[in-house]
Amino acid sequence: MSPGRGSPMVWLVGDAGAVKHVGWRAFEDHDPVEDSEWYRRELAATLRRAAIELRVQPQGLPQFGWRDRSVGVRVDDDGDPAWLRLVVERADRDMGVFWDGNATASVALSGMRLPRLLRSWEREEAGRRCRADLMTYIDQPVCSPTAALTGQPELAEAWWMWLAGTLSRLAASSTRRVAVDLDDFAGRITVWDPELPVTVDRWVPAHGDLHWGQLTGPDFWILDWEGWGLAPSGFDAASLYLHSLAVPPIADLVRLRYAEQLDSRDGMLSQLYLAGRMLDRDDLPDRAAEAAVFAEAGRLLDALGASPQAYAHLRGPEARRT
């Protein structure tokens, strides 16, 4: 549970200096089921029904998203390739921006390199809501099979220019959608230091989950805009940087190109928030990646003026003795 929402957080320090949160943040939970194989079969069956309703023919096996919250498959849409993505949630849960993010991005962010919505299908059944979006198919591989880099992608200068232009245009756009809630933002940051002031100078539209599993190459596209909306300035750059730390040459490139955003107070707070989220979710591929994120969190805390005593319990045994 987050501060102010129940019992206090408990953190463990691993032997490689990485941090693990032993609890699950309930407001990010997606109701994990005991029989995951059964749940995947149910998702796949609903995806097939959506394909029939949307008059498309699945091609290949379904691919499951984060914690099996979504499932997608390439489809044939009257001779044209397309992508069908299904999301299922409890009917009594307010999904907020995540329910129609890809659809709204398709309309509001015209001209940017993102999948376009073709048509949608919704249904409520057995206490769950289902939404399937049929989108244009992006025939490019993602830069990484995992959110955090584990290898070095070969990216041309033109690719980096597309990224910069897209993030600049996105930040200059207009929306009332909220990608990052201020209470959640402050709650994650104050886990590190309860006394650290958390204020945001500027809120701008952001992708909200920018990592290497959402970016394609060699041709540039950004995938999965379900959670886009307002976030602290520099949030997307912070996310990309932290997901690059395990591959220093790429991390250095991101830092060089986005230093102004990363070194602003909004950018540093965003990095600290994201570091906590990445460690809490247990999504990083190995201990080395975890240790790199944790080390960056320590640097940020020092730069933001946090009290070392406030987060000493999160440091390794050697650090605590100094």
PDB file of N, CA and C in Angstrom, residues 1-11 21 25-27 182-195 280:
ATOM      1  N   MET A   1       0.844  -1.196   0.000  1.00  0.00           N
ATOM      2  CA  MET A   1       0.000   0.000   0.000  1.00  0.00           C
ATOM      3  C   MET A   1       0.879   1.247   0.000  1.00  0.00           C
ATOM      4  N   SER A   2       0.373   2.325  -0.574  1.00  0.00           N
ATOM      5  CA  SER A   2       1.150   3.551  -0.628  1.00  0.00           C
ATOM      6  C   SER A   2       0.964   4.350   0.644  1.00  0.00           C
ATOM      7  N   PRO A   3       1.862   5.304   0.932  1.00  0.00           N
ATOM      8  CA  PRO A   3       1.700   6.134   2.111  1.00  0.00           C
ATOM      9  C   PRO A   3       0.336   6.804   2.115  1.00  0.00           C
ATOM     10  N   GLY A   4      -0.326   6.763   3.249  1.00  0.00           N
ATOM     11  CA  GLY A   4      -1.632   7.370   3.359  1.00  0.00           C
ATOM     12  C   GLY A   4      -2.763   6.494   2.878  1.00  0.00           C
ATOM     13  N   ARG A   5      -2.440   5.270   2.375  1.00  0.00           N
ATOM     14  CA  ARG A   5      -3.486   4.397   1.858  1.00  0.00           C
ATOM     15  C   ARG A   5      -3.562   3.100   2.644  1.00  0.00           C
ATOM     16  N   GLY A   6      -2.891   3.007   3.755  1.00  0.00           N
ATOM     17  CA  GLY A   6      -2.957   1.778   4.525  1.00  0.00           C
ATOM     18  C   GLY A   6      -1.667   1.541   5.255  1.00  0.00           C
ATOM     19  N   SER A   7      -1.234   0.292   5.316  1.00  0.00           N
ATOM     20  CA  SER A   7      -0.028  -0.059   6.051  1.00  0.00           C
ATOM     21  C   SER A   7       1.203   0.511   5.375  1.00  0.00           C
ATOM     22  N   PRO A   8       2.293   0.773   6.120  1.00  0.00           N
ATOM     23  CA  PRO A   8       3.490   1.379   5.537  1.00  0.00           C
ATOM     24  C   PRO A   8       4.199   0.413   4.600  1.00  0.00           C
ATOM     25  N   MET A   9       4.972   0.976   3.704  1.00  0.00           N
ATOM     26  CA  MET A   9       5.738   0.150   2.778  1.00  0.00           C
ATOM     27  C   MET A   9       6.924  -0.498   3.482  1.00  0.00           C
ATOM     28  N   VAL A  10       7.254  -1.685   3.037  1.00  0.00           N
ATOM     29  CA  VAL A  10       8.426  -2.382   3.545  1.00  0.00           C
ATOM     30  C   VAL A  10       9.314  -2.702   2.358  1.00  0.00           C
ATOM     31  N   TRP A  11      10.589  -2.405   2.485  1.00  0.00           N
ATOM     32  CA  TRP A  11      11.523  -2.629   1.387  1.00  0.00           C
ATOM     33  C   TRP A  11      12.614  -3.601   1.823  1.00  0.00           C
ATOM     34  N   HIS A  21      10.327  -4.164  -3.388  1.00  0.00           N
ATOM     35  CA  HIS A  21       9.206  -3.869  -2.509  1.00  0.00           C
ATOM     36  C   HIS A  21       8.418  -5.151  -2.340  1.00  0.00           C
ATOM     37  N   ARG A  25       1.191  -2.784  -4.880  1.00  0.00           N
ATOM     38  CA  ARG A  25       0.426  -1.535  -4.786  1.00  0.00           C
ATOM     39  C   ARG A  25      -0.974  -1.813  -5.333  1.00  0.00           C
ATOM     40  N   ALA A  26      -1.948  -1.813  -4.443  1.00  0.00           N
ATOM     41  CA  ALA A  26      -3.283  -2.286  -4.796  1.00  0.00           C
ATOM     42  C   ALA A  26      -3.896  -1.499  -5.950  1.00  0.00           C
ATOM     43  N   PHE A  27      -3.615  -0.197  -6.017  1.00  0.00           N
ATOM     44  CA  PHE A  27      -4.258   0.590  -7.057  1.00  0.00           C
ATOM     45  C   PHE A  27      -3.608   0.375  -8.421  1.00  0.00           C
ATOM     46  N   LEU A 182      -1.137  13.365  -9.290  1.00  0.00           N
ATOM     47  CA  LEU A 182      -0.221  14.021  -8.365  1.00  0.00           C
ATOM     48  C   LEU A 182      -0.086  13.252  -7.050  1.00  0.00           C
ATOM     49  N   ASP A 183      -1.184  12.719  -6.528  1.00  0.00           N
ATOM     50  CA  ASP A 183      -1.110  11.967  -5.273  1.00  0.00           C
ATOM     51  C   ASP A 183      -0.236  10.718  -5.435  1.00  0.00           C
ATOM     52  N   ASP A 184      -0.412  10.016  -6.548  1.00  0.00           N
ATOM     53  CA  ASP A 184       0.405   8.832  -6.808  1.00  0.00           C
ATOM     54  C   ASP A 184       1.868   9.227  -7.001  1.00  0.00           C
ATOM     55  N   PHE A 185       2.079  10.329  -7.710  1.00  0.00           N
ATOM     56  CA  PHE A 185       3.429  10.836  -7.960  1.00  0.00           C
ATOM     57  C   PHE A 185       4.141  11.119  -6.646  1.00  0.00           C
ATOM     58  N   ALA A 186       3.472  11.871  -5.772  1.00  0.00           N
ATOM     59  CA  ALA A 186       4.071  12.202  -4.477  1.00  0.00           C
ATOM     60  C   ALA A 186       4.212  10.970  -3.597  1.00  0.00           C
ATOM     61  N   GLY A 187       3.236  10.070  -3.640  1.00  0.00           N
ATOM     62  CA  GLY A 187       3.281   8.879  -2.793  1.00  0.00           C
ATOM     63  C   GLY A 187       4.477   8.002  -3.067  1.00  0.00           C
ATOM     64  N   ARG A 188       4.800   7.815  -4.341  1.00  0.00           N
ATOM     65  CA  ARG A 188       5.963   6.987  -4.668  1.00  0.00           C
ATOM     66  C   ARG A 188       7.265   7.667  -4.300  1.00  0.00           C
ATOM     67  N   ILE A 189       7.330   8.977  -4.500  1.00  0.00           N
ATOM     68  CA  ILE A 189       8.570   9.697  -4.216  1.00  0.00           C
ATOM     69  C   ILE A 189       8.847   9.754  -2.722  1.00  0.00           C
ATOM     70  N   THR A 190       7.808   9.992  -1.930  1.00  0.00           N
ATOM     71  CA  THR A 190       8.027  10.119  -0.489  1.00  0.00           C
ATOM     72  C   THR A 190       8.282   8.778   0.191  1.00  0.00           C
ATOM     73  N   VAL A 191       8.194   7.677  -0.535  1.00  0.00           N
ATOM     74  CA  VAL A 191       8.678   6.403   0.001  1.00  0.00           C
ATOM     75  C   VAL A 191      10.169   6.512   0.311  1.00  0.00           C
ATOM     76  N   TRP A 192      10.889   7.245  -0.552  1.00  0.00           N
ATOM     77  CA  TRP A 192      12.327   7.390  -0.367  1.00  0.00           C
ATOM     78  C   TRP A 192      12.626   8.327   0.805  1.00  0.00           C
ATOM     79  N   ASP A 193      11.904   9.445   0.867  1.00  0.00           N
ATOM     80  CA  ASP A 193      12.106  10.426   1.932  1.00  0.00           C
ATOM     81  C   ASP A 193      10.774  11.129   2.191  1.00  0.00           C
ATOM     82  N   PRO A 194      10.112  10.830   3.305  1.00  0.00           N
ATOM     83  CA  PRO A 194       8.797  11.423   3.582  1.00  0.00           C
ATOM     84  C   PRO A 194       8.815  12.938   3.653  1.00  0.00           C
ATOM     85  N   GLU A 195       9.989  13.529   3.899  1.00  0.00           N
ATOM     86  CA  GLU A 195      10.073  14.986   4.038  1.00  0.00           C
ATOM     87  C   GLU A 195      10.457  15.692   2.746  1.00  0.00           C
ATOM     88  N   ASP A 280       9.424  -1.490  -7.864  1.00  0.00           N
ATOM     89  CA  ASP A 280       8.239  -2.022  -7.200  1.00  0.00           C
ATOM     90  C   ASP A 280       7.545  -3.075  -8.049  1.00  0.00           C
TER      91      ASP A 280
END
